[in-house]
C-alpha cells in the first residue's frame, strides 16, 4: 500500500523550496534512454577547460554521469577527451569508491554488474554479492560478519569502503551538476569548473559544503535515475544559488553547486536548510521512513578502511548446510 499522506515536515520542505528555488525539468534515465546535452556542431567547446576544437578533441562519448551508477545513456557534447580522461582517472574513481557500498546495497549495475564487496585482503572472509536471484551473503563461522536480529527481523553488518579522498569524491559529484547546467549559467561557475579540474585536492574552495544524503528503505527500482537542477529565484539572497538532486536506487543526494559570484550574499552566514523533499518509502509502515545523513566530504587526506553500517530486513531465516566452497 502506498502512503500518500505527507507529513508536516515534508509539506514545510516543499514550501521552502517552492518559495526559494525554481527547478529545471528533471531528467529521468531508464534502460534504453539515450540523451545528449549540448550541440554536436563544430567547433565544439569544452565547458570544463574552456578550450575549443581543434586544440582539444571530442572523439569519446562523454558520460554526464559515471557508468558505475548504471547510467549509460546520458552524454554531453561539451566535455573534451582530455577532461574526460582527467575526470575518469581521478575524481570519478574517488566518487566510485565512496559510493560503492551504497551502489551495492541499491543493486546498481555498473559496467560489470552490481559491485561485490568482500573482506579486504587476501584471506577468505565475508562477501556481499548480488546476482539475479538476489543478494548472496557469505560469512565463515570462525569469522562472523552478519549480526542477526530475529526480533527486529534485521541483518546488520558493516561494509568497508575502498580508499578515497573525500573532497575528490565531492568534486566528482559536483562535476555531474556542472554538466547539467544550461550554457547560460556556466559563466557563474568558472572557478568551480577550475576547482574540479584541479588535481591538487588540498586547495580551499568554500567553507561550508554539506551533501544531504537520504536513504529510502525498501525495494526501490535499481534502473531508474532522476537528476534535477534547482536555481535560486530572483530577489532571494538567503540561500545558496544552485544545487542538484541525484536519485538512484535507495539513495537521494542533494549536492550544492557553489558559485563564488552568486553565493557572495550568503558568505559567512550559517547554512540552515532542510533537505529537498523526497518521494519517501513505498510502504513506510513496513520498511521504515527515509533516513537523512549530512555528509561532509571535505577531508583532503585519503580515508582508508572506512566502515559503512548497513542493514537488510528479512521475513524469515532459512538455515542451510554450509557448502564446500573455500
Ligand atoms: Zn576540456
PDB file of C-alpha atoms and ligand atoms in Angstrom:
ATOM      1  CA  UNK A   1       0.000   0.000   0.000  1.00  0.00           C
ATOM      2  CA  UNK A   2       1.289   3.430  -0.831  1.00  0.00           C
ATOM      3  CA  UNK A   3       1.281   6.005   1.901  1.00  0.00           C
ATOM      4  CA  UNK A   4       0.158   9.228   0.274  1.00  0.00           C
ATOM      5  CA  UNK A   5      -0.210  11.318   3.393  1.00  0.00           C
ATOM      6  CA  UNK A   6       2.542  13.893   3.522  1.00  0.00           C
ATOM      7  CA  UNK A   7       3.752  14.761   6.962  1.00  0.00           C
ATOM      8  CA  UNK A   8       4.109  18.366   8.133  1.00  0.00           C
ATOM      9  CA  UNK A   9       7.890  18.266   7.688  1.00  0.00           C
ATOM     10  CA  UNK A  10       7.600  17.291   4.016  1.00  0.00           C
ATOM     11  CA  UNK A  11       4.991  19.970   3.371  1.00  0.00           C
ATOM     12  CA  UNK A  12       7.214  22.602   5.038  1.00  0.00           C
ATOM     13  CA  UNK A  13      10.215  21.495   2.954  1.00  0.00           C
ATOM     14  CA  UNK A  14       8.167  21.600  -0.250  1.00  0.00           C
ATOM     15  CA  UNK A  15       7.014  25.132   0.597  1.00  0.00           C
ATOM     16  CA  UNK A  16      10.560  26.245   1.396  1.00  0.00           C
ATOM     17  CA  UNK A  17      11.890  25.048  -1.954  1.00  0.00           C
ATOM     18  CA  UNK A  18       8.928  26.396  -3.850  1.00  0.00           C
ATOM     19  CA  UNK A  19       9.495  29.858  -2.363  1.00  0.00           C
ATOM     20  CA  UNK A  20      13.274  29.960  -2.795  1.00  0.00           C
ATOM     21  CA  UNK A  21      14.035  27.930  -5.904  1.00  0.00           C
ATOM     22  CA  UNK A  22      12.895  27.189  -9.427  1.00  0.00           C
ATOM     23  CA  UNK A  23      13.670  23.797 -10.882  1.00  0.00           C
ATOM     24  CA  UNK A  24      14.657  22.783 -14.373  1.00  0.00           C
ATOM     25  CA  UNK A  25      12.829  19.886 -15.988  1.00  0.00           C
ATOM     26  CA  UNK A  26      14.033  16.729 -14.237  1.00  0.00           C
ATOM     27  CA  UNK A  27      15.985  14.218 -16.302  1.00  0.00           C
ATOM     28  CA  UNK A  28      14.759  10.626 -15.996  1.00  0.00           C
ATOM     29  CA  UNK A  29      17.108   7.905 -17.152  1.00  0.00           C
ATOM     30  CA  UNK A  30      15.893   4.382 -17.744  1.00  0.00           C
ATOM     31  CA  UNK A  31      17.357   1.480 -19.705  1.00  0.00           C
ATOM     32  CA  UNK A  32      17.161   2.380 -23.370  1.00  0.00           C
ATOM     33  CA  UNK A  33      17.207   6.145 -22.810  1.00  0.00           C
ATOM     34  CA  UNK A  34      19.866   7.980 -24.813  1.00  0.00           C
ATOM     35  CA  UNK A  35      20.136  11.711 -24.227  1.00  0.00           C
ATOM     36  CA  UNK A  36      22.757  14.198 -25.372  1.00  0.00           C
ATOM     37  CA  UNK A  37      23.317  17.547 -23.699  1.00  0.00           C
ATOM     38  CA  UNK A  38      24.540  20.442 -25.828  1.00  0.00           C
ATOM     39  CA  UNK A  39      25.132  20.668 -29.532  1.00  0.00           C
ATOM     40  CA  UNK A  40      27.313  18.484 -31.792  1.00  0.00           C
ATOM     41  CA  UNK A  41      28.082  21.408 -34.096  1.00  0.00           C
ATOM     42  CA  UNK A  42      31.714  22.276 -34.820  1.00  0.00           C
ATOM     43  CA  UNK A  43      33.765  23.856 -33.492  1.00  0.00           C
ATOM     44  CA  UNK A  44      32.946  22.201 -30.209  1.00  0.00           C
ATOM     45  CA  UNK A  45      33.802  23.930 -26.951  1.00  0.00           C
ATOM     46  CA  UNK A  46      34.722  22.222 -23.673  1.00  0.00           C
ATOM     47  CA  UNK A  47      32.984  23.875 -20.757  1.00  0.00           C
ATOM     48  CA  UNK A  48      35.372  22.290 -18.253  1.00  0.00           C
ATOM     49  CA  UNK A  49      38.742  23.538 -19.554  1.00  0.00           C
ATOM     50  CA  UNK A  50      37.362  26.252 -21.834  1.00  0.00           C
ATOM     51  CA  UNK A  51      39.285  25.002 -24.882  1.00  0.00           C
ATOM     52  CA  UNK A  52      37.895  24.804 -28.401  1.00  0.00           C
ATOM     53  CA  UNK A  53      38.387  22.364 -31.303  1.00  0.00           C
ATOM     54  CA  UNK A  54      40.925  21.642 -32.741  1.00  0.00           C
ATOM     55  CA  UNK A  55      43.060  22.446 -29.673  1.00  0.00           C
ATOM     56  CA  UNK A  56      41.155  19.677 -27.900  1.00  0.00           C
ATOM     57  CA  UNK A  57      39.346  16.676 -29.406  1.00  0.00           C
ATOM     58  CA  UNK A  58      35.871  15.281 -28.814  1.00  0.00           C
ATOM     59  CA  UNK A  59      36.200  11.705 -30.047  1.00  0.00           C
ATOM     60  CA  UNK A  60      34.969   9.874 -26.945  1.00  0.00           C
ATOM     61  CA  UNK A  61      31.394   9.766 -25.775  1.00  0.00           C
ATOM     62  CA  UNK A  62      31.461  11.798 -22.583  1.00  0.00           C
ATOM     63  CA  UNK A  63      29.183  10.358 -19.882  1.00  0.00           C
ATOM     64  CA  UNK A  64      27.359  13.031 -17.935  1.00  0.00           C
ATOM     65  CA  UNK A  65      27.163  10.541 -15.086  1.00  0.00           C
ATOM     66  CA  UNK A  66      29.768   7.846 -14.334  1.00  0.00           C
ATOM     67  CA  UNK A  67      28.728   4.465 -15.751  1.00  0.00           C
ATOM     68  CA  UNK A  68      29.148   2.993 -12.254  1.00  0.00           C
ATOM     69  CA  UNK A  69      25.756   4.494 -11.385  1.00  0.00           C
ATOM     70  CA  UNK A  70      24.120   2.340 -14.007  1.00  0.00           C
ATOM     71  CA  UNK A  71      23.713   5.144 -16.497  1.00  0.00           C
ATOM     72  CA  UNK A  72      24.957   4.520 -19.955  1.00  0.00           C
ATOM     73  CA  UNK A  73      22.532   6.871 -21.648  1.00  0.00           C
ATOM     74  CA  UNK A  74      23.296  10.493 -20.710  1.00  0.00           C
ATOM     75  CA  UNK A  75      26.095  12.188 -22.623  1.00  0.00           C
ATOM     76  CA  UNK A  76      27.335  15.695 -23.247  1.00  0.00           C
ATOM     77  CA  UNK A  77      28.865  17.271 -26.330  1.00  0.00           C
ATOM     78  CA  UNK A  78      30.833  19.764 -24.269  1.00  0.00           C
ATOM     79  CA  UNK A  79      33.402  17.642 -22.449  1.00  0.00           C
ATOM     80  CA  UNK A  80      36.687  17.212 -24.343  1.00  0.00           C
ATOM     81  CA  UNK A  81      38.656  13.953 -24.364  1.00  0.00           C
ATOM     82  CA  UNK A  82      41.383  15.381 -22.117  1.00  0.00           C
ATOM     83  CA  UNK A  83      38.885  16.440 -19.437  1.00  0.00           C
ATOM     84  CA  UNK A  84      37.004  13.162 -19.844  1.00  0.00           C
ATOM     85  CA  UNK A  85      40.198  11.214 -19.087  1.00  0.00           C
ATOM     86  CA  UNK A  86      41.210  13.558 -16.293  1.00  0.00           C
ATOM     87  CA  UNK A  87      37.870  13.004 -14.516  1.00  0.00           C
ATOM     88  CA  UNK A  88      37.702   9.297 -15.315  1.00  0.00           C
ATOM     89  CA  UNK A  89      41.129   8.623 -13.833  1.00  0.00           C
ATOM     90  CA  UNK A  90      40.711  10.967 -10.898  1.00  0.00           C
ATOM     91  CA  UNK A  91      37.639  12.318  -9.179  1.00  0.00           C
ATOM     92  CA  UNK A  92      35.252   9.742 -10.676  1.00  0.00           C
ATOM     93  CA  UNK A  93      37.332   6.957  -9.124  1.00  0.00           C
ATOM     94  CA  UNK A  94      37.091   8.619  -5.733  1.00  0.00           C
ATOM     95  CA  UNK A  95      33.350   9.072  -6.182  1.00  0.00           C
ATOM     96  CA  UNK A  96      33.132   5.436  -7.291  1.00  0.00           C
ATOM     97  CA  UNK A  97      34.924   4.207  -4.158  1.00  0.00           C
ATOM     98  CA  UNK A  98      32.906   6.415  -1.854  1.00  0.00           C
ATOM     99  CA  UNK A  99      29.565   5.388  -3.384  1.00  0.00           C
ATOM    100  CA  UNK A 100      30.329   1.693  -3.888  1.00  0.00           C
ATOM    101  CA  UNK A 101      28.730   0.346  -0.685  1.00  0.00           C
ATOM    102  CA  UNK A 102      25.562   2.311  -1.463  1.00  0.00           C
ATOM    103  CA  UNK A 103      25.546   1.106  -5.057  1.00  0.00           C
ATOM    104  CA  UNK A 104      25.897  -2.497  -3.919  1.00  0.00           C
ATOM    105  CA  UNK A 105      23.056  -2.135  -1.409  1.00  0.00           C
ATOM    106  CA  UNK A 106      20.915  -0.384  -4.049  1.00  0.00           C
ATOM    107  CA  UNK A 107      21.714  -3.147  -6.593  1.00  0.00           C
ATOM    108  CA  UNK A 108      23.057  -0.663  -9.142  1.00  0.00           C
ATOM    109  CA  UNK A 109      24.514  -2.381 -12.169  1.00  0.00           C
ATOM    110  CA  UNK A 110      27.677  -0.746 -13.453  1.00  0.00           C
ATOM    111  CA  UNK A 111      29.710  -1.984 -16.399  1.00  0.00           C
ATOM    112  CA  UNK A 112      30.493  -5.239 -14.569  1.00  0.00           C
ATOM    113  CA  UNK A 113      27.186  -5.713 -12.816  1.00  0.00           C
ATOM    114  CA  UNK A 114      26.370  -4.908  -9.204  1.00  0.00           C
ATOM    115  CA  UNK A 115      29.675  -4.423  -7.339  1.00  0.00           C
ATOM    116  CA  UNK A 116      30.600  -7.234  -4.954  1.00  0.00           C
ATOM    117  CA  UNK A 117      32.051  -6.202  -1.616  1.00  0.00           C
ATOM    118  CA  UNK A 118      34.224  -8.621   0.285  1.00  0.00           C
ATOM    119  CA  UNK A 119      36.539  -8.685   3.228  1.00  0.00           C
ATOM    120  CA  UNK A 120      39.649  -6.731   2.323  1.00  0.00           C
ATOM    121  CA  UNK A 121      42.920  -8.566   1.995  1.00  0.00           C
ATOM    122  CA  UNK A 122      43.783 -11.987   0.691  1.00  0.00           C
ATOM    123  CA  UNK A 123      42.268 -14.134   3.418  1.00  0.00           C
ATOM    124  CA  UNK A 124      38.953 -15.846   2.933  1.00  0.00           C
ATOM    125  CA  UNK A 125      36.117 -13.969   4.525  1.00  0.00           C
ATOM    126  CA  UNK A 126      32.720 -12.401   4.269  1.00  0.00           C
ATOM    127  CA  UNK A 127      31.210 -11.427   0.978  1.00  0.00           C
ATOM    128  CA  UNK A 128      28.161  -9.432  -0.099  1.00  0.00           C
ATOM    129  CA  UNK A 129      27.228 -10.211  -3.643  1.00  0.00           C
ATOM    130  CA  UNK A 130      24.195  -9.614  -5.802  1.00  0.00           C
ATOM    131  CA  UNK A 131      23.089 -11.830  -8.637  1.00  0.00           C
ATOM    132  CA  UNK A 132      19.759 -12.012 -10.454  1.00  0.00           C
ATOM    133  CA  UNK A 133      18.426 -14.389  -7.808  1.00  0.00           C
ATOM    134  CA  UNK A 134      19.041 -11.804  -5.081  1.00  0.00           C
ATOM    135  CA  UNK A 135      21.716 -10.994  -2.533  1.00  0.00           C
ATOM    136  CA  UNK A 136      24.121 -13.726  -1.541  1.00  0.00           C
ATOM    137  CA  UNK A 137      25.718 -13.150   1.809  1.00  0.00           C
ATOM    138  CA  UNK A 138      28.599 -15.257   2.954  1.00  0.00           C
ATOM    139  CA  UNK A 139      30.450 -15.458   6.227  1.00  0.00           C
ATOM    140  CA  UNK A 140      32.642 -18.014   7.963  1.00  0.00           C
ATOM    141  CA  UNK A 141      31.790 -19.475  11.328  1.00  0.00           C
ATOM    142  CA  UNK A 142      35.142 -18.539  12.810  1.00  0.00           C
ATOM    143  CA  UNK A 143      34.863 -15.030  11.379  1.00  0.00           C
ATOM    144  CA  UNK A 144      31.269 -13.855  11.844  1.00  0.00           C
ATOM    145  CA  UNK A 145      30.247 -10.768   9.930  1.00  0.00           C
ATOM    146  CA  UNK A 146      26.459 -10.555   9.938  1.00  0.00           C
ATOM    147  CA  UNK A 147      24.575  -9.816  13.111  1.00  0.00           C
ATOM    148  CA  UNK A 148      21.101 -11.352  13.020  1.00  0.00           C
ATOM    149  CA  UNK A 149      18.406  -9.591  14.989  1.00  0.00           C
ATOM    150  CA  UNK A 150      15.499 -12.036  14.795  1.00  0.00           C
ATOM    151  CA  UNK A 151      13.219  -9.761  16.779  1.00  0.00           C
ATOM    152  CA  UNK A 152      13.659  -6.711  14.556  1.00  0.00           C
ATOM    153  CA  UNK A 153      13.973  -9.053  11.556  1.00  0.00           C
ATOM    154  CA  UNK A 154      17.169  -7.345  10.584  1.00  0.00           C
ATOM    155  CA  UNK A 155      20.553  -8.448   9.407  1.00  0.00           C
ATOM    156  CA  UNK A 156      23.172  -5.875  10.338  1.00  0.00           C
ATOM    157  CA  UNK A 157      26.715  -5.592   9.094  1.00  0.00           C
ATOM    158  CA  UNK A 158      29.434  -3.116   8.240  1.00  0.00           C
ATOM    159  CA  UNK A 159      30.736  -2.871   4.717  1.00  0.00           C
ATOM    160  CA  UNK A 160      34.137  -1.403   4.143  1.00  0.00           C
ATOM    161  CA  UNK A 161      34.965   1.345   1.702  1.00  0.00           C
ATOM    162  CA  UNK A 162      37.880   1.334  -0.668  1.00  0.00           C
ATOM    163  CA  UNK A 163      40.316   4.184  -0.093  1.00  0.00           C
ATOM    164  CA  UNK A 164      39.072   7.558  -1.257  1.00  0.00           C
ATOM    165  CA  UNK A 165      39.756  11.257  -0.766  1.00  0.00           C
ATOM    166  CA  UNK A 166      36.504  12.863   0.424  1.00  0.00           C
ATOM    167  CA  UNK A 167      36.940  16.180  -1.367  1.00  0.00           C
ATOM    168  CA  UNK A 168      37.794  14.358  -4.603  1.00  0.00           C
ATOM    169  CA  UNK A 169      34.559  12.340  -4.315  1.00  0.00           C
ATOM    170  CA  UNK A 170      32.744  15.641  -3.720  1.00  0.00           C
ATOM    171  CA  UNK A 171      34.311  17.084  -6.878  1.00  0.00           C
ATOM    172  CA  UNK A 172      33.020  14.013  -8.718  1.00  0.00           C
ATOM    173  CA  UNK A 173      29.505  14.794  -7.531  1.00  0.00           C
ATOM    174  CA  UNK A 174      29.795  18.495  -8.351  1.00  0.00           C
ATOM    175  CA  UNK A 175      31.022  17.568 -11.826  1.00  0.00           C
ATOM    176  CA  UNK A 176      27.675  15.878 -12.528  1.00  0.00           C
ATOM    177  CA  UNK A 177      25.842  19.092 -11.627  1.00  0.00           C
ATOM    178  CA  UNK A 178      28.219  21.253 -13.658  1.00  0.00           C
ATOM    179  CA  UNK A 179      27.480  19.024 -16.644  1.00  0.00           C
ATOM    180  CA  UNK A 180      23.741  19.501 -16.241  1.00  0.00           C
ATOM    181  CA  UNK A 181      23.916  23.325 -16.152  1.00  0.00           C
ATOM    182  CA  UNK A 182      22.448  25.149 -19.130  1.00  0.00           C
ATOM    183  CA  UNK A 183      25.047  27.113 -21.150  1.00  0.00           C
ATOM    184  CA  UNK A 184      23.815  30.484 -19.909  1.00  0.00           C
ATOM    185  CA  UNK A 185      24.618  29.512 -16.295  1.00  0.00           C
ATOM    186  CA  UNK A 186      28.209  28.350 -16.805  1.00  0.00           C
ATOM    187  CA  UNK A 187      29.567  31.935 -16.547  1.00  0.00           C
ATOM    188  CA  UNK A 188      28.695  31.924 -12.824  1.00  0.00           C
ATOM    189  CA  UNK A 189      30.715  28.768 -12.153  1.00  0.00           C
ATOM    190  CA  UNK A 190      34.088  29.438 -13.818  1.00  0.00           C
ATOM    191  CA  UNK A 191      36.020  28.982 -10.520  1.00  0.00           C
ATOM    192  CA  UNK A 192      34.002  25.867  -9.736  1.00  0.00           C
ATOM    193  CA  UNK A 193      34.986  24.319 -13.078  1.00  0.00           C
ATOM    194  CA  UNK A 194      38.631  25.150 -12.297  1.00  0.00           C
ATOM    195  CA  UNK A 195      38.309  23.641  -8.831  1.00  0.00           C
ATOM    196  CA  UNK A 196      37.003  20.257 -10.029  1.00  0.00           C
ATOM    197  CA  UNK A 197      39.784  20.080 -12.661  1.00  0.00           C
ATOM    198  CA  UNK A 198      42.449  20.830 -10.040  1.00  0.00           C
ATOM    199  CA  UNK A 199      44.215  17.596  -9.100  1.00  0.00           C
ATOM    200  CA  UNK A 200      45.598  19.313  -6.003  1.00  0.00           C
ATOM    201  CA  UNK A 201      42.842  18.356  -3.566  1.00  0.00           C
ATOM    202  CA  UNK A 202      44.303  20.420  -0.739  1.00  0.00           C
ATOM    203  CA  UNK A 203      43.086  23.711  -2.180  1.00  0.00           C
ATOM    204  CA  UNK A 204      40.483  25.519  -0.145  1.00  0.00           C
ATOM    205  CA  UNK A 205      37.312  26.370  -2.008  1.00  0.00           C
ATOM    206  CA  UNK A 206      34.182  27.067   0.007  1.00  0.00           C
ATOM    207  CA  UNK A 207      33.775  26.940   3.775  1.00  0.00           C
ATOM    208  CA  UNK A 208      30.536  25.005   4.067  1.00  0.00           C
ATOM    209  CA  UNK A 209      29.701  22.200   1.710  1.00  0.00           C
ATOM    210  CA  UNK A 210      27.225  19.673   3.065  1.00  0.00           C
ATOM    211  CA  UNK A 211      25.837  16.881   0.914  1.00  0.00           C
ATOM    212  CA  UNK A 212      22.390  15.773   2.014  1.00  0.00           C
ATOM    213  CA  UNK A 213      22.112  12.036   1.596  1.00  0.00           C
ATOM    214  CA  UNK A 214      18.736  10.418   2.128  1.00  0.00           C
ATOM    215  CA  UNK A 215      18.365   6.666   2.162  1.00  0.00           C
ATOM    216  CA  UNK A 216      14.910   5.384   1.333  1.00  0.00           C
ATOM    217  CA  UNK A 217      14.399   1.902   2.760  1.00  0.00           C
ATOM    218  CA  UNK A 218      12.546  -0.886   0.993  1.00  0.00           C
ATOM    219  CA  UNK A 219      12.521  -2.169  -2.566  1.00  0.00           C
ATOM    220  CA  UNK A 220      13.246   0.654  -4.998  1.00  0.00           C
ATOM    221  CA  UNK A 221      13.895   0.451  -8.720  1.00  0.00           C
ATOM    222  CA  UNK A 222      17.573  -0.093  -9.471  1.00  0.00           C
ATOM    223  CA  UNK A 223      17.371   1.007 -13.097  1.00  0.00           C
ATOM    224  CA  UNK A 224      15.850   4.472 -12.802  1.00  0.00           C
ATOM    225  CA  UNK A 225      17.882   7.633 -12.226  1.00  0.00           C
ATOM    226  CA  UNK A 226      16.481  11.089 -11.668  1.00  0.00           C
ATOM    227  CA  UNK A 227      18.524  14.278 -11.910  1.00  0.00           C
ATOM    228  CA  UNK A 228      17.154  17.710 -11.223  1.00  0.00           C
ATOM    229  CA  UNK A 229      18.822  21.100 -11.156  1.00  0.00           C
ATOM    230  CA  UNK A 230      17.481  23.914  -8.972  1.00  0.00           C
ATOM    231  CA  UNK A 231      18.373  27.588  -9.113  1.00  0.00           C
ATOM    232  CA  UNK A 232      17.586  30.324  -6.612  1.00  0.00           C
ATOM    233  CA  UNK A 233      14.678  32.569  -7.555  1.00  0.00           C
ATOM    234  CA  UNK A 234      15.370  36.192  -8.452  1.00  0.00           C
ATOM    235  CA  UNK A 235      15.206  38.517  -5.451  1.00  0.00           C
ATOM    236  CA  UNK A 236      16.182  35.819  -2.933  1.00  0.00           C
ATOM    237  CA  UNK A 237      19.578  36.224  -1.244  1.00  0.00           C
ATOM    238  CA  UNK A 238      19.441  33.960   1.794  1.00  0.00           C
ATOM    239  CA  UNK A 239      20.146  30.532   0.278  1.00  0.00           C
ATOM    240  CA  UNK A 240      22.833  29.011  -1.954  1.00  0.00           C
ATOM    241  CA  UNK A 241      22.474  29.822  -5.647  1.00  0.00           C
ATOM    242  CA  UNK A 242      22.201  26.321  -7.072  1.00  0.00           C
ATOM    243  CA  UNK A 243      22.100  22.638  -6.262  1.00  0.00           C
ATOM    244  CA  UNK A 244      21.023  19.437  -7.878  1.00  0.00           C
ATOM    245  CA  UNK A 245      19.397  16.271  -6.662  1.00  0.00           C
ATOM    246  CA  UNK A 246      20.503  12.904  -7.868  1.00  0.00           C
ATOM    247  CA  UNK A 247      18.290   9.922  -7.091  1.00  0.00           C
ATOM    248  CA  UNK A 248      19.311   6.343  -7.843  1.00  0.00           C
ATOM    249  CA  UNK A 249      18.243   3.099  -6.174  1.00  0.00           C
ATOM    250  CA  UNK A 250      17.609   3.799  -2.493  1.00  0.00           C
ATOM    251  CA  UNK A 251      19.675   6.978  -2.416  1.00  0.00           C
ATOM    252  CA  UNK A 252      18.862  10.638  -2.941  1.00  0.00           C
ATOM    253  CA  UNK A 253      21.822  13.006  -2.940  1.00  0.00           C
ATOM    254  CA  UNK A 254      21.401  16.756  -2.775  1.00  0.00           C
ATOM    255  CA  UNK A 255      24.593  18.483  -3.844  1.00  0.00           C
ATOM    256  CA  UNK A 256      25.251  22.232  -3.833  1.00  0.00           C
ATOM    257  CA  UNK A 257      26.926  23.829  -6.807  1.00  0.00           C
ATOM    258  CA  UNK A 258      28.930  26.699  -5.370  1.00  0.00           C
ATOM    259  CA  UNK A 259      29.162  29.882  -7.408  1.00  0.00           C
ATOM    260  CA  UNK A 260      31.681  32.356  -5.993  1.00  0.00           C
ATOM    261  CA  UNK A 261      29.883  35.323  -7.554  1.00  0.00           C
ATOM    262  CA  UNK A 262      26.285  34.304  -6.899  1.00  0.00           C
ATOM    263  CA  UNK A 263      26.915  32.992  -3.386  1.00  0.00           C
ATOM    264  CA  UNK A 264      28.587  36.182  -2.103  1.00  0.00           C
ATOM    265  CA  UNK A 265      25.303  37.177  -0.464  1.00  0.00           C
ATOM    266  CA  UNK A 266      25.402  34.165   1.874  1.00  0.00           C
ATOM    267  CA  UNK A 267      29.127  34.315   2.685  1.00  0.00           C
ATOM    268  CA  UNK A 268      29.817  33.881   6.371  1.00  0.00           C
ATOM    269  CA  UNK A 269      26.203  33.062   7.178  1.00  0.00           C
ATOM    270  CA  UNK A 270      25.415  29.653   8.588  1.00  0.00           C
ATOM    271  CA  UNK A 271      23.630  27.408   6.147  1.00  0.00           C
ATOM    272  CA  UNK A 272      20.283  26.429   7.582  1.00  0.00           C
ATOM    273  CA  UNK A 273      18.435  24.373   5.056  1.00  0.00           C
ATOM    274  CA  UNK A 274      16.136  21.434   5.179  1.00  0.00           C
ATOM    275  CA  UNK A 275      16.735  18.730   2.589  1.00  0.00           C
ATOM    276  CA  UNK A 276      14.741  18.706  -0.604  1.00  0.00           C
ATOM    277  CA  UNK A 277      11.622  16.576  -0.104  1.00  0.00           C
ATOM    278  CA  UNK A 278      11.974  13.014  -1.368  1.00  0.00           C
ATOM    279  CA  UNK A 279       9.318  10.603  -2.575  1.00  0.00           C
ATOM    280  CA  UNK A 280       9.618   8.511   0.594  1.00  0.00           C
ATOM    281  CA  UNK A 281       9.322   4.799   1.045  1.00  0.00           C
ATOM    282  CA  UNK A 282       6.748   2.804  -0.887  1.00  0.00           C
ATOM    283  CA  UNK A 283       5.453   1.446   2.363  1.00  0.00           C
ATOM    284  CA  UNK A 284       6.757   3.376   5.349  1.00  0.00           C
ATOM    285  CA  UNK A 285       4.884   1.177   7.832  1.00  0.00           C
ATOM    286  CA  UNK A 286       6.729  -1.884   6.595  1.00  0.00           C
ATOM    287  CA  UNK A 287      10.149  -0.555   5.585  1.00  0.00           C
ATOM    288  CA  UNK A 288      10.530   2.497   7.763  1.00  0.00           C
ATOM    289  CA  UNK A 289      10.998   6.154   6.986  1.00  0.00           C
ATOM    290  CA  UNK A 290      13.763   7.693   4.882  1.00  0.00           C
ATOM    291  CA  UNK A 291      16.937   8.456   6.834  1.00  0.00           C
ATOM    292  CA  UNK A 292      18.911  11.644   6.340  1.00  0.00           C
ATOM    293  CA  UNK A 293      22.660  11.874   6.764  1.00  0.00           C
ATOM    294  CA  UNK A 294      24.565  15.075   6.157  1.00  0.00           C
ATOM    295  CA  UNK A 295      27.844  14.065   4.541  1.00  0.00           C
ATOM    296  CA  UNK A 296      30.817  16.392   4.924  1.00  0.00           C
ATOM    297  CA  UNK A 297      33.051  15.351   2.078  1.00  0.00           C
ATOM    298  CA  UNK A 298      35.657  17.992   2.759  1.00  0.00           C
ATOM    299  CA  UNK A 299      38.586  15.885   4.011  1.00  0.00           C
ATOM    300  CA  UNK A 300      41.699  16.221   1.884  1.00  0.00           C
ATOM    301  CA  UNK A 301      43.579  13.137   3.039  1.00  0.00           C
ATOM    302  CA  UNK A 302      42.909   9.600   1.805  1.00  0.00           C
ATOM    303  CA  UNK A 303      40.440   7.748   4.036  1.00  0.00           C
ATOM    304  CA  UNK A 304      41.375   4.088   4.440  1.00  0.00           C
ATOM    305  CA  UNK A 305      39.276   1.190   5.703  1.00  0.00           C
ATOM    306  CA  UNK A 306      36.175   3.213   6.482  1.00  0.00           C
ATOM    307  CA  UNK A 307      33.172   1.217   7.728  1.00  0.00           C
ATOM    308  CA  UNK A 308      29.679   1.751   6.356  1.00  0.00           C
ATOM    309  CA  UNK A 309      26.877   0.380   8.556  1.00  0.00           C
ATOM    310  CA  UNK A 310      24.159  -1.430   6.623  1.00  0.00           C
ATOM    311  CA  UNK A 311      21.069  -3.469   7.382  1.00  0.00           C
ATOM    312  CA  UNK A 312      18.777  -5.762   5.471  1.00  0.00           C
ATOM    313  CA  UNK A 313      15.255  -6.557   6.569  1.00  0.00           C
ATOM    314  CA  UNK A 314      14.062 -10.128   6.228  1.00  0.00           C
ATOM    315  CA  UNK A 315      10.887 -12.149   6.653  1.00  0.00           C
ATOM    316  CA  UNK A 316      12.342 -15.438   7.830  1.00  0.00           C
ATOM    317  CA  UNK A 317      15.667 -17.198   8.280  1.00  0.00           C
ATOM    318  CA  UNK A 318      16.472 -20.413   6.455  1.00  0.00           C
ATOM    319  CA  UNK A 319      19.431 -22.311   7.807  1.00  0.00           C
ATOM    320  CA  UNK A 320      21.235 -24.246   5.117  1.00  0.00           C
ATOM    321  CA  UNK A 321      24.195 -26.562   5.315  1.00  0.00           C
ATOM    322  CA  UNK A 322      27.461 -24.807   4.547  1.00  0.00           C
ATOM    323  CA  UNK A 323      28.754 -25.512   1.089  1.00  0.00           C
ATOM    324  CA  UNK A 324      32.115 -26.980   0.362  1.00  0.00           C
ATOM    325  CA  UNK A 325      33.494 -23.849  -1.272  1.00  0.00           C
ATOM    326  CA  UNK A 326      36.565 -22.415   0.400  1.00  0.00           C
TER     327      UNK A 326
HETATM  328 ZN1  LIG B   1      38.272  20.074 -21.661  1.00  0.00          ZN
END
